[in-house]
PDB file of C-alpha atoms in Angstrom:
ATOM      1  CA  UNK A   1      97.756  83.590 126.959  1.00  0.00           C
ATOM      2  CA  UNK A   2      99.021  79.934 126.509  1.00  0.00           C
ATOM      3  CA  UNK A   3     100.514  80.775 123.247  1.00  0.00           C
ATOM      4  CA  UNK A   4     102.597  83.541 124.990  1.00  0.00           C
ATOM      5  CA  UNK A   5     103.682  81.095 127.562  1.00  0.00           C
ATOM      6  CA  UNK A   6     104.662  78.489 124.954  1.00  0.00           C
ATOM      7  CA  UNK A   7     106.641  81.168 123.046  1.00  0.00           C
ATOM      8  CA  UNK A   8     109.131  81.564 126.055  1.00  0.00           C
ATOM      9  CA  UNK A   9     111.411  84.644 125.764  1.00  0.00           C
ATOM     10  CA  UNK A  10     111.339  84.779 122.039  1.00  0.00           C
ATOM     11  CA  UNK A  11     110.236  88.334 121.175  1.00  0.00           C
ATOM     12  CA  UNK A  12     109.701  87.190 117.561  1.00  0.00           C
ATOM     13  CA  UNK A  13     107.124  84.564 118.447  1.00  0.00           C
ATOM     14  CA  UNK A  14     105.536  86.871 121.134  1.00  0.00           C
ATOM     15  CA  UNK A  15     104.884  89.355 118.643  1.00  0.00           C
ATOM     16  CA  UNK A  16     103.538  86.972 116.202  1.00  0.00           C
ATOM     17  CA  UNK A  17     100.989  85.840 119.009  1.00  0.00           C
ATOM     18  CA  UNK A  18     100.251  89.346 119.881  1.00  0.00           C
ATOM     19  CA  UNK A  19      99.464  90.669 116.246  1.00  0.00           C
ATOM     20  CA  UNK A  20      97.910  87.187 115.039  1.00  0.00           C
ATOM     21  CA  UNK A  21      95.969  87.342 118.258  1.00  0.00           C
ATOM     22  CA  UNK A  22      93.945  90.153 116.990  1.00  0.00           C
ATOM     23  CA  UNK A  23      92.476  88.052 114.432  1.00  0.00           C
ATOM     24  CA  UNK A  24      90.871  85.726 117.109  1.00  0.00           C
ATOM     25  CA  UNK A  25      88.740  88.791 118.323  1.00  0.00           C
ATOM     26  CA  UNK A  26      88.023  90.455 115.133  1.00  0.00           C
ATOM     27  CA  UNK A  27      84.740  89.752 113.233  1.00  0.00           C
ATOM     28  CA  UNK A  28      84.688  86.951 110.672  1.00  0.00           C
ATOM     29  CA  UNK A  29      83.893  89.581 107.963  1.00  0.00           C
ATOM     30  CA  UNK A  30      86.986  91.818 109.105  1.00  0.00           C
ATOM     31  CA  UNK A  31      89.212  88.770 108.867  1.00  0.00           C
ATOM     32  CA  UNK A  32      88.099  87.925 105.361  1.00  0.00           C
ATOM     33  CA  UNK A  33      88.724  91.507 104.341  1.00  0.00           C
ATOM     34  CA  UNK A  34      92.368  91.323 105.790  1.00  0.00           C
ATOM     35  CA  UNK A  35      92.883  87.905 104.020  1.00  0.00           C
ATOM     36  CA  UNK A  36      92.062  89.658 100.549  1.00  0.00           C
ATOM     37  CA  UNK A  37      93.902  92.815 101.351  1.00  0.00           C
ATOM     38  CA  UNK A  38      97.089  90.695 102.605  1.00  0.00           C
ATOM     39  CA  UNK A  39      97.020  88.363  99.826  1.00  0.00           C
ATOM     40  CA  UNK A  40      95.924  90.411  96.728  1.00  0.00           C
ATOM     41  CA  UNK A  41      94.807  93.848  97.647  1.00  0.00           C
ATOM     42  CA  UNK A  42      97.879  95.516  98.653  1.00  0.00           C
ATOM     43  CA  UNK A  43      99.682  94.166  95.585  1.00  0.00           C
ATOM     44  CA  UNK A  44      97.105  95.381  93.386  1.00  0.00           C
ATOM     45  CA  UNK A  45      97.236  98.690  95.205  1.00  0.00           C
ATOM     46  CA  UNK A  46     100.978  99.033  94.547  1.00  0.00           C
ATOM     47  CA  UNK A  47     100.478  98.657  90.825  1.00  0.00           C
ATOM     48  CA  UNK A  48      97.773 101.191  90.623  1.00  0.00           C
ATOM     49  CA  UNK A  49     100.091 103.534  92.485  1.00  0.00           C
ATOM     50  CA  UNK A  50     102.827 103.067  90.036  1.00  0.00           C
ATOM     51  CA  UNK A  51     100.440 103.558  87.010  1.00  0.00           C
ATOM     52  CA  UNK A  52      99.068 106.636  88.859  1.00  0.00           C
ATOM     53  CA  UNK A  53     102.542 107.977  89.141  1.00  0.00           C
ATOM     54  CA  UNK A  54     103.311 107.288  85.583  1.00  0.00           C
ATOM     55  CA  UNK A  55     100.194 108.945  84.398  1.00  0.00           C
ATOM     56  CA  UNK A  56     101.138 112.195  86.444  1.00  0.00           C
ATOM     57  CA  UNK A  57     104.478 112.249  84.944  1.00  0.00           C
ATOM     58  CA  UNK A  58     103.345 111.615  81.442  1.00  0.00           C
ATOM     59  CA  UNK A  59     100.795 114.481  81.727  1.00  0.00           C
ATOM     60  CA  UNK A  60     103.346 117.044  83.179  1.00  0.00           C
ATOM     61  CA  UNK A  61     106.389 116.153  80.775  1.00  0.00           C
ATOM     62  CA  UNK A  62     109.415 118.308  81.078  1.00  0.00           C
ATOM     63  CA  UNK A  63     113.003 117.584  80.819  1.00  0.00           C
ATOM     64  CA  UNK A  64     113.061 114.913  83.358  1.00  0.00           C
ATOM     65  CA  UNK A  65     110.185 112.904  81.988  1.00  0.00           C
ATOM     66  CA  UNK A  66     112.226 110.151  80.465  1.00  0.00           C
ATOM     67  CA  UNK A  67     114.238 109.603  83.589  1.00  0.00           C
ATOM     68  CA  UNK A  68     111.170 109.810  85.765  1.00  0.00           C
ATOM     69  CA  UNK A  69     109.587 107.120  83.798  1.00  0.00           C
ATOM     70  CA  UNK A  70     112.803 105.093  83.818  1.00  0.00           C
ATOM     71  CA  UNK A  71     112.499 105.120  87.569  1.00  0.00           C
ATOM     72  CA  UNK A  72     108.785 103.903  87.322  1.00  0.00           C
ATOM     73  CA  UNK A  73     109.975 101.030  85.238  1.00  0.00           C
ATOM     74  CA  UNK A  74     112.714 100.089  87.556  1.00  0.00           C
ATOM     75  CA  UNK A  75     110.187  99.770  90.606  1.00  0.00           C
ATOM     76  CA  UNK A  76     108.420  96.564  89.390  1.00  0.00           C
ATOM     77  CA  UNK A  77     111.573  95.351  87.786  1.00  0.00           C
ATOM     78  CA  UNK A  78     113.410  95.712  91.076  1.00  0.00           C
ATOM     79  CA  UNK A  79     110.532  93.694  92.758  1.00  0.00           C
ATOM     80  CA  UNK A  80     111.041  91.021  90.321  1.00  0.00           C
ATOM     81  CA  UNK A  81     114.592  90.818  90.956  1.00  0.00           C
ATOM     82  CA  UNK A  82     114.294  90.879  94.732  1.00  0.00           C
ATOM     83  CA  UNK A  83     111.872  87.871  94.212  1.00  0.00           C
ATOM     84  CA  UNK A  84     114.416  85.962  92.334  1.00  0.00           C
ATOM     85  CA  UNK A  85     117.079  86.611  95.059  1.00  0.00           C
ATOM     86  CA  UNK A  86     114.797  85.472  97.796  1.00  0.00           C
ATOM     87  CA  UNK A  87     114.466  81.934  96.032  1.00  0.00           C
ATOM     88  CA  UNK A  88     118.053  80.764  97.216  1.00  0.00           C
ATOM     89  CA  UNK A  89     117.627  82.523 100.500  1.00  0.00           C
ATOM     90  CA  UNK A  90     114.410  80.842 101.416  1.00  0.00           C
ATOM     91  CA  UNK A  91     115.703  77.347 100.356  1.00  0.00           C
ATOM     92  CA  UNK A  92     118.902  77.970 102.350  1.00  0.00           C
ATOM     93  CA  UNK A  93     117.083  79.023 105.639  1.00  0.00           C
ATOM     94  CA  UNK A  94     114.143  76.659 105.142  1.00  0.00           C
ATOM     95  CA  UNK A  95     112.364  78.195 107.835  1.00  0.00           C
ATOM     96  CA  UNK A  96     108.851  76.448 108.526  1.00  0.00           C
ATOM     97  CA  UNK A  97     105.688  78.634 108.684  1.00  0.00           C
ATOM     98  CA  UNK A  98     104.751  79.781 112.152  1.00  0.00           C
ATOM     99  CA  UNK A  99     101.594  77.603 112.398  1.00  0.00           C
ATOM    100  CA  UNK A 100     103.772  74.383 111.817  1.00  0.00           C
ATOM    101  CA  UNK A 101     106.146  75.073 114.985  1.00  0.00           C
ATOM    102  CA  UNK A 102     103.472  76.856 117.154  1.00  0.00           C
ATOM    103  CA  UNK A 103      99.980  75.858 118.246  1.00  0.00           C
ATOM    104  CA  UNK A 104      97.172  78.433 118.509  1.00  0.00           C
ATOM    105  CA  UNK A 105      98.134  80.537 115.479  1.00  0.00           C
ATOM    106  CA  UNK A 106      95.015  81.558 113.658  1.00  0.00           C
ATOM    107  CA  UNK A 107      95.611  80.988 109.946  1.00  0.00           C
ATOM    108  CA  UNK A 108      93.469  83.194 107.565  1.00  0.00           C
ATOM    109  CA  UNK A 109      94.555  81.721 104.228  1.00  0.00           C
ATOM    110  CA  UNK A 110      95.227  77.940 103.358  1.00  0.00           C
ATOM    111  CA  UNK A 111      97.657  76.407 101.008  1.00  0.00           C
ATOM    112  CA  UNK A 112     100.791  77.945 102.376  1.00  0.00           C
ATOM    113  CA  UNK A 113     103.215  75.118 102.324  1.00  0.00           C
ATOM    114  CA  UNK A 114     106.550  76.857 101.591  1.00  0.00           C
ATOM    115  CA  UNK A 115     108.946  78.117 103.659  1.00  0.00           C
ATOM    116  CA  UNK A 116     108.526  81.143 105.749  1.00  0.00           C
ATOM    117  CA  UNK A 117     111.707  83.364 105.518  1.00  0.00           C
ATOM    118  CA  UNK A 118     111.794  85.804 103.765  1.00  0.00           C
ATOM    119  CA  UNK A 119     108.097  86.952 102.998  1.00  0.00           C
ATOM    120  CA  UNK A 120     107.786  87.303  99.301  1.00  0.00           C
ATOM    121  CA  UNK A 121     104.821  89.943  99.697  1.00  0.00           C
ATOM    122  CA  UNK A 122     106.805  92.053 102.046  1.00  0.00           C
ATOM    123  CA  UNK A 123     109.650  91.836  99.580  1.00  0.00           C
ATOM    124  CA  UNK A 124     107.743  92.689  96.623  1.00  0.00           C
ATOM    125  CA  UNK A 125     105.859  95.577  98.115  1.00  0.00           C
ATOM    126  CA  UNK A 126     108.629  97.116  99.669  1.00  0.00           C
ATOM    127  CA  UNK A 127     110.958  96.938  96.639  1.00  0.00           C
ATOM    128  CA  UNK A 128     108.159  98.824  94.451  1.00  0.00           C
ATOM    129  CA  UNK A 129     107.578 101.260  97.296  1.00  0.00           C
ATOM    130  CA  UNK A 130     111.258 102.174  97.602  1.00  0.00           C
ATOM    131  CA  UNK A 131     111.610 101.999  93.666  1.00  0.00           C
ATOM    132  CA  UNK A 132     108.696 104.618  93.678  1.00  0.00           C
ATOM    133  CA  UNK A 133     110.516 106.577  96.223  1.00  0.00           C
ATOM    134  CA  UNK A 134     113.603 106.730  93.959  1.00  0.00           C
ATOM    135  CA  UNK A 135     111.446 108.484  91.087  1.00  0.00           C
ATOM    136  CA  UNK A 136     109.110 110.727  93.330  1.00  0.00           C
ATOM    137  CA  UNK A 137     108.971 111.017  96.993  1.00  0.00           C
ATOM    138  CA  UNK A 138     105.304 111.631  97.500  1.00  0.00           C
ATOM    139  CA  UNK A 139     104.152 108.608  95.701  1.00  0.00           C
ATOM    140  CA  UNK A 140     107.041 106.551  97.315  1.00  0.00           C
ATOM    141  CA  UNK A 141     105.950 107.531 100.686  1.00  0.00           C
ATOM    142  CA  UNK A 142     102.530 106.221 100.025  1.00  0.00           C
ATOM    143  CA  UNK A 143     103.996 102.928  98.458  1.00  0.00           C
ATOM    144  CA  UNK A 144     106.369 102.291 101.707  1.00  0.00           C
ATOM    145  CA  UNK A 145     103.166 103.134 103.729  1.00  0.00           C
ATOM    146  CA  UNK A 146     101.368 100.138 101.755  1.00  0.00           C
ATOM    147  CA  UNK A 147     104.452  97.821 102.107  1.00  0.00           C
ATOM    148  CA  UNK A 148     104.477  98.193 106.051  1.00  0.00           C
ATOM    149  CA  UNK A 149     100.888  97.618 106.144  1.00  0.00           C
ATOM    150  CA  UNK A 150     101.498  94.439 103.964  1.00  0.00           C
ATOM    151  CA  UNK A 151     103.969  93.303 106.350  1.00  0.00           C
ATOM    152  CA  UNK A 152     101.479  93.789 109.294  1.00  0.00           C
ATOM    153  CA  UNK A 153      98.693  91.641 107.140  1.00  0.00           C
ATOM    154  CA  UNK A 154     101.132  88.801 106.622  1.00  0.00           C
ATOM    155  CA  UNK A 155     101.730  88.385 110.340  1.00  0.00           C
ATOM    156  CA  UNK A 156      97.976  89.119 111.228  1.00  0.00           C
ATOM    157  CA  UNK A 157      97.026  86.372 108.875  1.00  0.00           C
ATOM    158  CA  UNK A 158      99.428  84.120 110.594  1.00  0.00           C
ATOM    159  CA  UNK A 159     101.570  82.930 107.643  1.00  0.00           C
ATOM    160  CA  UNK A 160     104.817  84.777 108.810  1.00  0.00           C
ATOM    161  CA  UNK A 161     106.919  85.744 111.754  1.00  0.00           C
ATOM    162  CA  UNK A 162     107.581  89.475 112.241  1.00  0.00           C
ATOM    163  CA  UNK A 163     111.337  88.810 111.243  1.00  0.00           C
ATOM    164  CA  UNK A 164     110.136  87.160 108.002  1.00  0.00           C
ATOM    165  CA  UNK A 165     108.646  90.488 107.155  1.00  0.00           C
ATOM    166  CA  UNK A 166     111.524  92.603 108.398  1.00  0.00           C
ATOM    167  CA  UNK A 167     113.683  90.329 106.159  1.00  0.00           C
ATOM    168  CA  UNK A 168     111.626  91.154 103.041  1.00  0.00           C
ATOM    169  CA  UNK A 169     111.685  94.659 103.756  1.00  0.00           C
ATOM    170  CA  UNK A 170     115.538  94.689 103.998  1.00  0.00           C
ATOM    171  CA  UNK A 171     115.831  92.570 100.875  1.00  0.00           C
ATOM    172  CA  UNK A 172     113.554  94.723  98.642  1.00  0.00           C
ATOM    173  CA  UNK A 173     115.138  97.970  99.889  1.00  0.00           C
ATOM    174  CA  UNK A 174     118.754  96.586  99.447  1.00  0.00           C
ATOM    175  CA  UNK A 175     117.966  95.347  95.770  1.00  0.00           C
ATOM    176  CA  UNK A 176     116.477  98.739  94.755  1.00  0.00           C
ATOM    177  CA  UNK A 177     119.223 101.068  96.111  1.00  0.00           C
ATOM    178  CA  UNK A 178     122.070  98.780  95.316  1.00  0.00           C
ATOM    179  CA  UNK A 179     121.159  98.187  91.654  1.00  0.00           C
ATOM    180  CA  UNK A 180     119.625 101.608  90.995  1.00  0.00           C
ATOM    181  CA  UNK A 181     122.608 103.440  89.516  1.00  0.00           C
ATOM    182  CA  UNK A 182     122.994 100.489  87.136  1.00  0.00           C
ATOM    183  CA  UNK A 183     119.316 100.154  86.254  1.00  0.00           C
ATOM    184  CA  UNK A 184     118.842 103.841  85.837  1.00  0.00           C
ATOM    185  CA  UNK A 185     121.965 104.241  83.654  1.00  0.00           C
ATOM    186  CA  UNK A 186     120.561 101.446  81.342  1.00  0.00           C
ATOM    187  CA  UNK A 187     116.822 102.373  81.514  1.00  0.00           C
ATOM    188  CA  UNK A 188     117.078 106.216  80.952  1.00  0.00           C
ATOM    189  CA  UNK A 189     118.838 105.953  77.684  1.00  0.00           C
ATOM    190  CA  UNK A 190     116.062 103.749  76.485  1.00  0.00           C
ATOM    191  CA  UNK A 191     113.041 105.740  77.733  1.00  0.00           C
ATOM    192  CA  UNK A 192     114.711 108.853  75.947  1.00  0.00           C
ATOM    193  CA  UNK A 193     114.925 106.864  72.640  1.00  0.00           C
ATOM    194  CA  UNK A 194     111.258 105.940  73.388  1.00  0.00           C
ATOM    195  CA  UNK A 195     110.420 109.783  73.983  1.00  0.00           C
ATOM    196  CA  UNK A 196     111.606 110.640  70.443  1.00  0.00           C
ATOM    197  CA  UNK A 197     109.552 107.943  68.739  1.00  0.00           C
ATOM    198  CA  UNK A 198     106.355 109.229  66.979  1.00  0.00           C
ATOM    199  CA  UNK A 199     103.851 107.094  68.548  1.00  0.00           C
ATOM    200  CA  UNK A 200     105.719 105.481  71.416  1.00  0.00           C
ATOM    201  CA  UNK A 201     106.777 108.759  72.636  1.00  0.00           C
ATOM    202  CA  UNK A 202     103.105 109.015  74.146  1.00  0.00           C
ATOM    203  CA  UNK A 203     104.225 106.588  76.753  1.00  0.00           C
ATOM    204  CA  UNK A 204     106.645 109.122  78.311  1.00  0.00           C
ATOM    205  CA  UNK A 205     104.785 112.428  77.282  1.00  0.00           C
ATOM    206  CA  UNK A 206     101.283 113.167  76.560  1.00  0.00           C
ATOM    207  CA  UNK A 207     100.222 115.548  73.678  1.00  0.00           C
ATOM    208  CA  UNK A 208      99.363 118.297  76.211  1.00  0.00           C
ATOM    209  CA  UNK A 209     102.544 117.860  78.244  1.00  0.00           C
ATOM    210  CA  UNK A 210     105.224 120.506  78.565  1.00  0.00           C
ATOM    211  CA  UNK A 211     107.859 120.112  75.796  1.00  0.00           C
ATOM    212  CA  UNK A 212     111.413 118.853  76.353  1.00  0.00           C
ATOM    213  CA  UNK A 213     113.508 121.368  77.953  1.00  0.00           C
ATOM    214  CA  UNK A 214     110.663 123.256  79.749  1.00  0.00           C
ATOM    215  CA  UNK A 215     110.989 123.032  83.409  1.00  0.00           C
ATOM    216  CA  UNK A 216     108.105 121.090  84.449  1.00  0.00           C
ATOM    217  CA  UNK A 217     108.050 119.410  87.950  1.00  0.00           C
ATOM    218  CA  UNK A 218     106.257 116.192  88.968  1.00  0.00           C
ATOM    219  CA  UNK A 219     104.312 116.044  92.107  1.00  0.00           C
ATOM    220  CA  UNK A 220     106.447 116.223  95.126  1.00  0.00           C
ATOM    221  CA  UNK A 221     109.012 118.222  93.308  1.00  0.00           C
ATOM    222  CA  UNK A 222     109.910 121.958  93.960  1.00  0.00           C
ATOM    223  CA  UNK A 223     111.774 124.461  92.196  1.00  0.00           C
ATOM    224  CA  UNK A 224     115.459 124.420  92.067  1.00  0.00           C
ATOM    225  CA  UNK A 225     117.219 126.483  94.582  1.00  0.00           C
ATOM    226  CA  UNK A 226     114.177 126.544  96.982  1.00  0.00           C
ATOM    227  CA  UNK A 227     113.881 122.747  98.006  1.00  0.00           C
ATOM    228  CA  UNK A 228     115.464 119.615  97.273  1.00  0.00           C
ATOM    229  CA  UNK A 229     114.177 118.063  94.014  1.00  0.00           C
ATOM    230  CA  UNK A 230     111.982 114.952  94.091  1.00  0.00           C
ATOM    231  CA  UNK A 231     113.708 112.862  91.264  1.00  0.00           C
ATOM    232  CA  UNK A 232     116.540 110.933  92.786  1.00  0.00           C
ATOM    233  CA  UNK A 233     117.378 109.335  89.353  1.00  0.00           C
TER     234      UNK A 233
END
């Protein structure tokens, strides 16, 4: 391919052409689906996954309900923090989009005039995925899988280099893990206070949920002394 010859020995650009080249041979309708999924669909799916996990935790209740919900609240907050951290990084690096410097890139979405490194979409989805993993491993693994697919979509769409995506994954993960102890120390008492409120407490525990002090585990957790517990808060 001419694009590969133009890229020289740069594996980042070579991989860009390999993945984006799939779009050239795909049907038009499939590219439109990938455009929607990569731009909005996976972000929406990640939000719905967090809500699903919250609903599950709320129905099950148990002694760890407040700390579990605190972990779920931290997931989108971490994504927002990571996005803010990315602003000075992006302005400092000032890497142009791949279609600016390389010909033959099939761009599936228009209007991308900002800098390329690091990918906002990859940062947000991975931060939420890892944040979910902190609260619940099963839901978190699904979230991380969605984030990985988001990264693939951004390269497939021709709007990011693979290293833009990898940088976003690293940034989102770092923000979640480094700030998680502080975030949980602040959010858990707040969620416990909400839990004791007459009406607001239903945000933490449904009426039919197990009462506080009763050992009830959220999906992915196992009984103590048999397997490692799911909650990492």
